Amino acid sequence: MDLRIAVLGGDGIGPEVTAESVKVLDAIGRRYGHEFTYITGPVGGTAIDMTGSALPADTMNIVLGSDAVLFGAVGGPKWDNPEIPIRPEDGILKLRKNLGLFANLRPCKIYPQLIDSSPLKPERIQDVDFIIVRELTGGLYFGKPKRKWENSRGRRAVDTLAYTEKEIERVVRVAFELARRRRKVLHSVDKMNVMETSRLWREVTSELSVEFHDVELHHMLADNAAIQIVTNPSVFDVIVTENMFGDILSDESAVIGGSMGMLPSASLASAPPTDGKKRRRGGKPALYEPIHGSAPDIAGRGIANPMASILSAAMMLRWSFGLQEEADAIEASIDSAISDGYRTVDISSGGGNVMGTSQIGDMIAGRIRTVSYTHLTLPTSDLV
Ligand code: NAD
């Protein structure tokens, strides 16, 4: 296959971790005979410094001419001044909106070898394997009016939470489809006790469940979901929720795995293909990124964990290109490196053979050549 990938490293550790994903993709290309062409462009704070825009037109054109996007992270203290009208985060928000990426899929899987890195007791998390499907282009982050102003009575600010039934239906449908290919349990999370948008969310989800009678649907309030994720996370298979709840609950889920550095994500504009085929060219590309941010506290020190980014590249191969075996090979290489005791600082718990970002990237890329694999992540691999 000849594939064009837009690589947008962004700020902080973003470029550091995406560079390791490129190494691993190159190793995949060599083993399986694929040609990957990478086109890079600035985004986020770096792009603001260079062009005054968090998503320059040239970068957007690169994205539109590619088959998929591998994204790093944006943001950092340099651009944190609330008075600045353009923020690095505008770059990723605009990308999601322009590409219509309404479904953000965030798998949360516990590696048994890393169970000691989790702040939770091992018996609570040993069987955890769930996916959060977060609505990504609506809700509070995009609703208008959105502004801050001052009048004679003082300062005021408003954000708007609005959803249409179409926006709810399309993302909940993705979640039902996913659940159908996994353990057939779907938790829909809302705050219907206090919010109109949540009451609509629950109504639309219940109506759609008639089409998916083989999937067990549970409605859960967001507060309870936050509690269950840390007390009883193995009950979950697929969770679907609106943008802000999904943002918060998926970061909480990341922590139970032990580190933000281990969790990938995919942002899609349609349900994942079910036939194992590459998405047709000409459509808008999907975007793959680690769930972590730019980690300014460790940026430039060469110690960031690149595995979330590398696992995002595996999701890209599987879901945008239908390259199942290649994705399995990446996941197996990471699994074997961890089993052999190789660690980055964030997952070391004071033990293991601790390596820097580039060293661990080399180690994982090196294993691609020889690794053997079965379908290690069966429930997710079953998607295509
Ligand atoms: P963060 O995810 O950047 O960092 C949280 C903590 O996790 C930090 O202690 C960091 O060192 C650690 N961490 C994160 N990724 C790691 C990795 N790969 N390896 C090892 N440790 C890792 O979240 P934050 O500190 O809240 O945000 C920092 C900046 O990132 C902010 O400007 C925020 O707006 C931005 N951000 C961007 C995105 C994105 O681009 N999609 C997402 C979240 C946050």
GROMACS .gro file of C-alpha atoms and ligand atoms in nm:
model
  428
    1MET     CA    1   0.000   0.000   0.000
    2ASP     CA    2   0.108   0.357  -0.068
    3LEU     CA    3  -0.025   0.577   0.211
    4ARG     CA    4   0.004   0.948   0.288
    5ILE     CA    5   0.007   1.039   0.655
    6ALA     CA    6  -0.012   1.394   0.787
    7VAL     CA    7   0.215   1.406   1.092
    8LEU     CA    8   0.129   1.704   1.314
    9GLY     CA    9   0.356   1.687   1.618
   10GLY     CA   10   0.242   2.015   1.775
   11ASP     CA   11   0.396   2.135   2.102
   12GLY     CA   12   0.585   2.003   2.405
   13ILE     CA   13   0.628   1.626   2.394
   14GLY     CA   14   0.400   1.601   2.087
   15PRO     CA   15   0.685   1.601   1.831
   16GLU     CA   16   0.898   1.375   2.056
   17VAL     CA   17   0.639   1.097   2.074
   18THR     CA   18   0.519   1.119   1.712
   19ALA     CA   19   0.881   1.082   1.592
   20GLU     CA   20   0.885   0.738   1.760
   21SER     CA   21   0.558   0.640   1.592
   22VAL     CA   22   0.712   0.726   1.255
   23LYS     CA   23   1.007   0.496   1.337
   24VAL     CA   24   0.768   0.214   1.414
   25LEU     CA   25   0.559   0.277   1.100
   26ASP     CA   26   0.879   0.266   0.893
   27ALA     CA   27   0.958  -0.072   1.047
   28ILE     CA   28   0.605  -0.189   0.955
   29GLY     CA   29   0.659  -0.061   0.600
   30ARG     CA   30   0.980  -0.262   0.570
   31ARG     CA   31   0.830  -0.586   0.704
   32TYR     CA   32   0.502  -0.575   0.513
   33GLY     CA   33   0.602  -0.385   0.198
   34HIS     CA   34   0.406  -0.062   0.247
   35GLU     CA   35   0.520   0.284   0.143
   36PHE     CA   36   0.434   0.552   0.400
   37THR     CA   37   0.479   0.915   0.296
   38TYR     CA   38   0.481   1.161   0.586
   39ILE     CA   39   0.389   1.524   0.538
   40THR     CA   40   0.447   1.747   0.837
   41GLY     CA   41   0.295   2.082   0.927
   42PRO     CA   42   0.282   2.314   1.229
   43VAL     CA   43  -0.019   2.321   1.464
   44GLY     CA   44  -0.097   2.467   1.808
   45GLY     CA   45   0.136   2.708   1.987
   46THR     CA   46   0.423   2.641   1.747
   47ALA     CA   47   0.196   2.737   1.456
   48ILE     CA   48   0.079   3.054   1.637
   49ASP     CA   49   0.443   3.160   1.677
   50MET     CA   50   0.517   3.093   1.310
   51THR     CA   51   0.198   3.216   1.141
   52GLY     CA   52  -0.038   3.374   1.396
   53SER     CA   53  -0.286   3.087   1.350
   54ALA     CA   54  -0.323   2.766   1.555
   55LEU     CA   55  -0.424   2.580   1.238
   56PRO     CA   56  -0.265   2.750   0.935
   57ALA     CA   57  -0.431   2.700   0.595
   58ASP     CA   58  -0.120   2.515   0.469
   59THR     CA   59  -0.148   2.263   0.752
   60MET     CA   60  -0.519   2.215   0.680
   61ASN     CA   61  -0.436   2.151   0.311
   62ILE     CA   62  -0.177   1.890   0.413
   63VAL     CA   63  -0.443   1.721   0.625
   64LEU     CA   64  -0.701   1.723   0.345
   65GLY     CA   65  -0.450   1.567   0.105
   66SER     CA   66  -0.367   1.278   0.340
   67ASP     CA   67  -0.519   0.937   0.412
   68ALA     CA   68  -0.498   0.980   0.791
   69VAL     CA   69  -0.361   1.221   1.051
   70LEU     CA   70  -0.116   1.132   1.326
   71PHE     CA   71  -0.141   1.408   1.584
   72GLY     CA   72   0.087   1.479   1.883
   73ALA     CA   73  -0.040   1.736   2.133
   74VAL     CA   74  -0.078   2.113   2.162
   75GLY     CA   75  -0.051   2.372   2.438
   76GLY     CA   76   0.191   2.490   2.702
   77PRO     CA   77   0.260   2.769   2.954
   78LYS     CA   78   0.403   2.997   2.686
   79TRP     CA   79   0.053   3.037   2.536
   80ASP     CA   80  -0.151   3.015   2.861
   81ASN     CA   81  -0.228   3.386   2.901
   82PRO     CA   82  -0.612   3.401   2.908
   83GLU     CA   83  -0.603   3.745   2.745
   84ILE     CA   84  -0.450   3.601   2.422
   85PRO     CA   85  -0.731   3.570   2.165
   86ILE     CA   86  -0.586   3.264   1.985
   87ARG     CA   87  -0.508   2.954   2.187
   88PRO     CA   88  -0.309   2.643   2.082
   89GLU     CA   89  -0.612   2.425   2.163
   90ASP     CA   90  -0.802   2.608   1.885
   91GLY     CA   91  -0.581   2.407   1.646
   92ILE     CA   92  -0.715   2.067   1.752
   93LEU     CA   93  -1.072   2.193   1.805
   94LYS     CA   94  -1.081   2.336   1.450
   95LEU     CA   95  -0.929   2.020   1.304
   96ARG     CA   96  -1.198   1.808   1.469
   97LYS     CA   97  -1.470   2.042   1.348
   98ASN     CA   98  -1.334   2.079   0.991
   99LEU     CA   99  -1.295   1.704   0.952
  100GLY     CA  100  -1.634   1.629   1.111
  101LEU     CA  101  -1.466   1.397   1.364
  102PHE     CA  102  -1.769   1.345   1.585
  103ALA     CA  103  -1.668   1.015   1.751
  104ASN     CA  104  -1.362   0.991   1.972
  105LEU     CA  105  -1.275   0.634   2.070
  106ARG     CA  106  -1.054   0.586   2.373
  107PRO     CA  107  -0.973   0.228   2.470
  108CYS     CA  108  -0.879   0.169   2.832
  109LYS     CA  109  -0.688  -0.154   2.872
  110ILE     CA  110  -0.478  -0.261   3.168
  111TYR     CA  111  -0.150  -0.432   3.088
  112PRO     CA  112  -0.114  -0.704   3.354
  113GLN     CA  113   0.263  -0.633   3.357
  114LEU     CA  114   0.193  -0.271   3.462
  115ILE     CA  115  -0.068  -0.339   3.725
  116ASP     CA  116   0.165  -0.204   3.995
  117SER     CA  117   0.175   0.138   3.822
  118SER     CA  118  -0.196   0.183   3.886
  119PRO     CA  119  -0.309   0.381   4.192
  120LEU     CA  120  -0.593   0.127   4.229
  121LYS     CA  121  -0.576  -0.212   4.399
  122PRO     CA  122  -0.482  -0.490   4.151
  123GLU     CA  123  -0.798  -0.693   4.220
  124ARG     CA  124  -1.009  -0.393   4.113
  125ILE     CA  125  -0.851  -0.353   3.771
  126GLN     CA  126  -0.722  -0.688   3.652
  127ASP     CA  127  -1.005  -0.751   3.400
  128VAL     CA  128  -1.047  -0.394   3.281
  129ASP     CA  129  -1.093  -0.356   2.904
  130PHE     CA  130  -1.339  -0.091   2.791
  131ILE     CA  131  -1.375   0.182   2.530
  132ILE     CA  132  -1.511   0.531   2.588
  133VAL     CA  133  -1.690   0.680   2.289
  134ARG     CA  134  -1.688   1.055   2.342
  135GLU     CA  135  -1.894   1.296   2.129
  136LEU     CA  136  -1.636   1.534   1.990
  137THR     CA  137  -1.778   1.817   1.782
  138GLY     CA  138  -2.073   1.942   1.987
  139GLY     CA  139  -2.162   2.038   2.342
  140LEU     CA  140  -2.006   2.300   2.565
  141TYR     CA  141  -1.676   2.335   2.381
  142PHE     CA  142  -1.845   2.457   2.063
  143GLY     CA  143  -2.187   2.597   2.163
  144LYS     CA  144  -2.263   2.966   2.101
  145PRO     CA  145  -2.292   3.209   2.276
  146LYS     CA  146  -1.953   3.159   2.433
  147ARG     CA  147  -1.802   3.472   2.580
  148LYS     CA  148  -1.680   3.665   2.883
  149TRP     CA  149  -1.778   4.028   2.945
  150GLU     CA  150  -1.803   4.292   3.215
  151ASN     CA  151  -2.090   4.526   3.303
  152SER     CA  152  -2.177   4.751   3.597
  153ARG     CA  153  -2.255   4.444   3.813
  154GLY     CA  154  -1.917   4.283   3.750
  155ARG     CA  155  -1.766   4.017   3.524
  156ARG     CA  156  -1.978   3.746   3.361
  157ALA     CA  157  -1.913   3.452   3.131
  158VAL     CA  158  -2.126   3.208   2.937
  159ASP     CA  159  -2.072   2.876   2.760
  160THR     CA  160  -2.358   2.701   2.583
  161LEU     CA  161  -2.444   2.331   2.591
  162ALA     CA  162  -2.659   2.234   2.293
  163TYR     CA  163  -2.719   1.905   2.110
  164THR     CA  164  -2.944   1.804   1.823
  165GLU     CA  165  -3.096   1.458   1.802
  166LYS     CA  166  -2.889   1.392   1.486
  167GLU     CA  167  -2.563   1.468   1.670
  168ILE     CA  168  -2.662   1.233   1.950
  169GLU     CA  169  -2.787   0.956   1.724
  170ARG     CA  170  -2.476   0.929   1.506
  171VAL     CA  171  -2.231   0.896   1.797
  172VAL     CA  172  -2.453   0.662   1.998
  173ARG     CA  173  -2.487   0.447   1.685
  174VAL     CA  174  -2.106   0.414   1.667
  175ALA     CA  175  -2.108   0.303   2.032
  176PHE     CA  176  -2.383   0.045   1.976
  177GLU     CA  177  -2.194  -0.092   1.672
  178LEU     CA  178  -1.878  -0.123   1.880
  179ALA     CA  179  -2.059  -0.289   2.170
  180ARG     CA  180  -2.215  -0.537   1.928
  181ARG     CA  181  -1.865  -0.653   1.826
  182ARG     CA  182  -1.743  -0.674   2.185
  183ARG     CA  183  -1.918  -0.796   2.500
  184LYS     CA  184  -2.251  -0.633   2.401
  185VAL     CA  185  -2.283  -0.403   2.702
  186LEU     CA  186  -2.330  -0.028   2.655
  187HIS     CA  187  -2.337   0.234   2.931
  188SER     CA  188  -2.478   0.570   2.821
  189VAL     CA  189  -2.369   0.847   3.058
  190ASP     CA  190  -2.565   1.169   3.114
  191LYS     CA  191  -2.701   1.407   3.381
  192MET     CA  192  -3.071   1.371   3.302
  193ASN     CA  193  -3.159   1.465   3.660
  194VAL     CA  194  -3.054   1.827   3.595
  195MET     CA  195  -2.997   1.890   3.222
  196GLU     CA  196  -3.231   1.914   2.922
  197THR     CA  197  -2.959   1.806   2.678
  198SER     CA  198  -2.912   1.493   2.890
  199ARG     CA  199  -3.285   1.420   2.884
  200LEU     CA  200  -3.273   1.439   2.503
  201TRP     CA  201  -2.957   1.222   2.503
  202ARG     CA  202  -3.134   0.954   2.708
  203GLU     CA  203  -3.449   0.968   2.491
  204VAL     CA  204  -3.258   0.929   2.162
  205THR     CA  205  -3.037   0.651   2.303
  206SER     CA  206  -3.337   0.455   2.429
  207GLU     CA  207  -3.511   0.491   2.090
  208LEU     CA  208  -3.200   0.368   1.907
  209SER     CA  209  -3.165   0.068   2.139
  210VAL     CA  210  -3.463  -0.091   1.960
  211GLU     CA  211  -3.233  -0.147   1.658
  212PHE     CA  212  -2.967  -0.301   1.883
  213HIS     CA  213  -3.176  -0.539   2.095
  214ASP     CA  214  -2.877  -0.776   2.126
  215VAL     CA  215  -2.685  -0.504   2.320
  216GLU     CA  216  -2.758  -0.456   2.691
  217LEU     CA  217  -2.812  -0.080   2.745
  218HIS     CA  218  -2.762   0.087   3.084
  219HIS     CA  219  -2.816   0.456   3.153
  220MET     CA  220  -2.587   0.599   3.420
  221LEU     CA  221  -2.553   0.946   3.572
  222ALA     CA  222  -2.210   1.105   3.514
  223ASP     CA  223  -2.136   1.132   3.888
  224ASN     CA  224  -2.200   0.761   3.934
  225ALA     CA  225  -1.991   0.678   3.626
  226ALA     CA  226  -1.698   0.872   3.777
  227ILE     CA  227  -1.732   0.662   4.093
  228GLN     CA  228  -1.772   0.327   3.912
  229ILE     CA  229  -1.462   0.390   3.695
  230VAL     CA  230  -1.244   0.387   4.007
  231THR     CA  231  -1.439   0.138   4.219
  232ASN     CA  232  -1.572  -0.118   3.972
  233PRO     CA  233  -1.425  -0.049   3.627
  234SER     CA  234  -1.451  -0.407   3.498
  235VAL     CA  235  -1.832  -0.371   3.463
  236PHE     CA  236  -1.777  -0.151   3.159
  237ASP     CA  237  -1.748  -0.266   2.798
  238VAL     CA  238  -1.842   0.044   2.595
  239ILE     CA  239  -1.929   0.383   2.746
  240VAL     CA  240  -2.085   0.658   2.534
  241THR     CA  241  -2.123   1.016   2.646
  242GLU     CA  242  -2.123   1.382   2.542
  243ASN     CA  243  -1.812   1.591   2.487
  244MET     CA  244  -1.726   1.732   2.830
  245PHE     CA  245  -1.825   1.428   3.037
  246GLY     CA  246  -1.623   1.217   2.793
  247ASP     CA  247  -1.321   1.445   2.825
  248ILE     CA  248  -1.318   1.415   3.203
  249LEU     CA  249  -1.415   1.048   3.234
  250SER     CA  250  -1.159   0.935   2.976
  251ASP     CA  251  -0.877   1.116   3.158
  252GLU     CA  252  -0.993   0.952   3.480
  253SER     CA  253  -0.986   0.615   3.300
  254ALA     CA  254  -0.633   0.686   3.182
  255VAL     CA  255  -0.514   0.714   3.538
  256ILE     CA  256  -0.642   0.371   3.638
  257GLY     CA  257  -0.405   0.224   3.378
  258GLY     CA  258  -0.116   0.387   3.560
  259SER     CA  259  -0.005   0.650   3.307
  260MET     CA  260  -0.139   0.892   3.049
  261GLY     CA  261   0.152   0.771   2.837
  262MET     CA  262  -0.013   0.438   2.753
  263LEU     CA  263  -0.351   0.535   2.607
  264PRO     CA  264  -0.423   0.597   2.238
  265SER     CA  265  -0.731   0.740   2.071
  266ALA     CA  266  -0.901   0.758   1.734
  267SER     CA  267  -1.131   1.034   1.612
  268LEU     CA  268  -1.361   0.924   1.334
  269ALA     CA  269  -1.615   1.085   1.104
  270SER     CA  270  -1.808   0.761   1.056
  271ALA     CA  271  -1.841   0.419   1.218
  272PRO     CA  272  -1.527   0.200   1.191
  273PRO     CA  273  -1.541  -0.017   0.877
  274THR     CA  274  -1.660  -0.369   0.949
  275ASP     CA  275  -1.523  -0.539   0.639
  276GLY     CA  276  -1.148  -0.515   0.702
  277LYS     CA  277  -1.109  -0.276   0.408
  278LYS     CA  278  -0.923   0.054   0.384
  279ARG     CA  279  -1.146   0.359   0.391
  280ARG     CA  280  -1.210   0.494   0.042
  281ARG     CA  281  -0.976   0.772  -0.074
  282GLY     CA  282  -1.128   1.116  -0.118
  283GLY     CA  283  -1.319   1.120   0.210
  284LYS     CA  284  -1.197   1.329   0.503
  285PRO     CA  285  -0.919   1.154   0.696
  286ALA     CA  286  -0.956   1.023   1.052
  287LEU     CA  287  -0.723   1.151   1.323
  288TYR     CA  288  -0.519   0.945   1.569
  289GLU     CA  289  -0.356   1.088   1.881
  290PRO     CA  290  -0.245   0.990   2.230
  291ILE     CA  291  -0.495   1.106   2.491
  292HIS     CA  292  -0.229   1.295   2.685
  293GLY     CA  293  -0.141   1.661   2.637
  294SER     CA  294   0.189   1.831   2.563
  295ALA     CA  295   0.327   1.755   2.916
  296PRO     CA  296   0.532   2.076   2.948
  297ASP     CA  297   0.677   1.949   3.278
  298ILE     CA  298   0.880   1.684   3.094
  299ALA     CA  299   0.908   1.830   2.741
  300GLY     CA  300   1.259   1.836   2.595
  301ARG     CA  301   1.398   1.594   2.853
  302GLY     CA  302   1.373   1.282   2.635
  303ILE     CA  303   1.176   1.086   2.896
  304ALA     CA  304   0.820   1.096   2.759
  305ASN     CA  305   0.650   0.763   2.703
  306PRO     CA  306   0.581   0.729   2.326
  307MET     CA  307   0.365   0.417   2.359
  308ALA     CA  308   0.028   0.600   2.354
  309SER     CA  309   0.132   0.763   2.026
  310ILE     CA  310   0.263   0.434   1.883
  311LEU     CA  311  -0.060   0.257   1.985
  312SER     CA  312  -0.251   0.541   1.811
  313ALA     CA  313  -0.054   0.459   1.494
  314ALA     CA  314  -0.166   0.096   1.536
  315MET     CA  315  -0.529   0.214   1.559
  316MET     CA  316  -0.470   0.413   1.238
  317LEU     CA  317  -0.343   0.105   1.053
  318ARG     CA  318  -0.641  -0.099   1.170
  319TRP     CA  319  -0.925   0.148   1.132
  320SER     CA  320  -0.821   0.376   0.845
  321PHE     CA  321  -0.623   0.130   0.635
  322GLY     CA  322  -0.768  -0.210   0.729
  323LEU     CA  323  -0.415  -0.336   0.810
  324GLN     CA  324  -0.509  -0.576   1.087
  325GLU     CA  325  -0.189  -0.785   1.102
  326GLU     CA  326   0.032  -0.477   1.098
  327ALA     CA  327  -0.165  -0.326   1.389
  328ASP     CA  328  -0.138  -0.655   1.578
  329ALA     CA  329   0.239  -0.654   1.519
  330ILE     CA  330   0.275  -0.309   1.680
  331GLU     CA  331   0.064  -0.406   1.981
  332ALA     CA  332   0.257  -0.733   2.018
  333SER     CA  333   0.592  -0.548   2.004
  334ILE     CA  334   0.484  -0.316   2.283
  335ASP     CA  335   0.347  -0.606   2.483
  336SER     CA  336   0.671  -0.803   2.449
  337ALA     CA  337   0.889  -0.501   2.537
  338ILE     CA  338   0.686  -0.447   2.854
  339SER     CA  339   0.692  -0.819   2.938
  340ASP     CA  340   1.071  -0.812   2.905
  341GLY     CA  341   1.084  -0.537   3.168
  342TYR     CA  342   1.152  -0.232   2.948
  343ARG     CA  343   0.993   0.083   3.088
  344THR     CA  344   0.979   0.459   3.056
  345VAL     CA  345   0.996   0.654   3.383
  346ASP     CA  346   0.618   0.705   3.413
  347ILE     CA  347   0.549   0.328   3.423
  348SER     CA  348   0.863   0.214   3.604
  349SER     CA  349   0.729   0.210   3.964
  350GLY     CA  350   1.095   0.225   4.061
  351GLY     CA  351   1.179  -0.100   3.874
  352GLY     CA  352   1.247  -0.242   3.527
  353ASN     CA  353   1.499  -0.137   3.269
  354VAL     CA  354   1.419   0.235   3.237
  355MET     CA  355   1.474   0.391   2.894
  356GLY     CA  356   1.430   0.729   2.729
  357THR     CA  357   1.176   0.816   2.459
  358SER     CA  358   1.401   0.748   2.163
  359GLN     CA  359   1.556   0.431   2.309
  360ILE     CA  360   1.220   0.270   2.378
  361GLY     CA  361   1.102   0.374   2.030
  362ASP     CA  362   1.406   0.200   1.877
  363MET     CA  363   1.340  -0.106   2.090
  364ILE     CA  364   0.974  -0.132   1.979
  365ALA     CA  365   1.060  -0.064   1.612
  366GLY     CA  366   1.337  -0.328   1.632
  367ARG     CA  367   1.090  -0.589   1.755
  368ILE     CA  368   0.853  -0.533   1.461
  369ARG     CA  369   1.093  -0.724   1.235
  370THR     CA  370   1.062  -1.052   1.426
  371VAL     CA  371   0.762  -1.032   1.655
  372SER     CA  372   0.502  -1.304   1.623
  373TYR     CA  373   0.148  -1.230   1.723
  374THR     CA  374  -0.195  -1.366   1.767
  375HIS     CA  375  -0.492  -1.134   1.801
  376LEU     CA  376  -0.378  -0.989   2.132
  377THR     CA  377  -0.651  -0.729   2.164
  378LEU     CA  378  -0.931  -0.948   2.040
  379PRO     CA  379  -1.232  -0.738   2.128
  380THR     CA  380  -1.096  -0.429   1.951
  381SER     CA  381  -0.934  -0.614   1.660
  382ASP     CA  382  -1.271  -0.771   1.590
  383LEU     CA  383  -1.388  -0.435   1.469
  384VAL     CA  384  -1.260  -0.475   1.117
  385NAD     P1  385  -0.079   1.633   3.017
  385NAD     O1  386  -0.147   1.512   2.963
  385NAD     O2  387   0.007   1.707   2.923
  385NAD     O3  388   0.010   1.592   3.145
  385NAD     C1  389  -0.048   1.537   3.263
  385NAD     C2  390   0.060   1.460   3.341
  385NAD     O4  391   0.088   1.336   3.273
  385NAD     C3  392   0.192   1.535   3.350
  385NAD     O5  393   0.252   1.509   3.474
  385NAD     C4  394   0.277   1.475   3.239
  385NAD     O6  395   0.416   1.479   3.264
  385NAD     C5  396   0.225   1.330   3.236
  385NAD     N1  397   0.233   1.275   3.102
  385NAD     C6  398   0.152   1.306   2.998
  385NAD     N2  399   0.188   1.238   2.889
  385NAD     C7  400   0.296   1.164   2.924
  385NAD     C8  401   0.381   1.075   2.852
  385NAD     N3  402   0.361   1.046   2.721
  385NAD     N4  403   0.483   1.018   2.918
  385NAD     C9  404   0.504   1.044   3.048
  385NAD     N5  405   0.427   1.127   3.122
  385NAD    C10  406   0.324   1.187   3.059
  385NAD     O7  407  -0.195   1.728   3.074
  385NAD     P2  408  -0.186   1.877   3.133
  385NAD     O8  409  -0.060   1.892   3.213
  385NAD     O9  410  -0.317   1.898   3.196
  385NAD    O10  411  -0.180   1.970   3.006
  385NAD    C11  412  -0.058   2.024   2.951
  385NAD    C12  413  -0.092   2.098   2.823
  385NAD    O11  414  -0.143   2.007   2.726
  385NAD    C13  415  -0.200   2.206   2.841
  385NAD    O12  416  -0.163   2.318   2.765
  385NAD    C14  417  -0.327   2.141   2.784
  385NAD    O13  418  -0.418   2.235   2.733
  385NAD    C15  419  -0.266   2.057   2.673
  385NAD     N6  420  -0.349   1.942   2.632
  385NAD    C16  421  -0.353   1.916   2.500
  385NAD    C17  422  -0.423   1.807   2.454
  385NAD    C18  423  -0.424   1.779   2.306
  385NAD    O14  424  -0.343   1.835   2.234
  385NAD     N7  425  -0.510   1.693   2.256
  385NAD    C19  426  -0.487   1.721   2.544
  385NAD    C20  427  -0.477   1.749   2.681
  385NAD    C21  428  -0.407   1.861   2.724
   0.00000   0.00000   0.00000
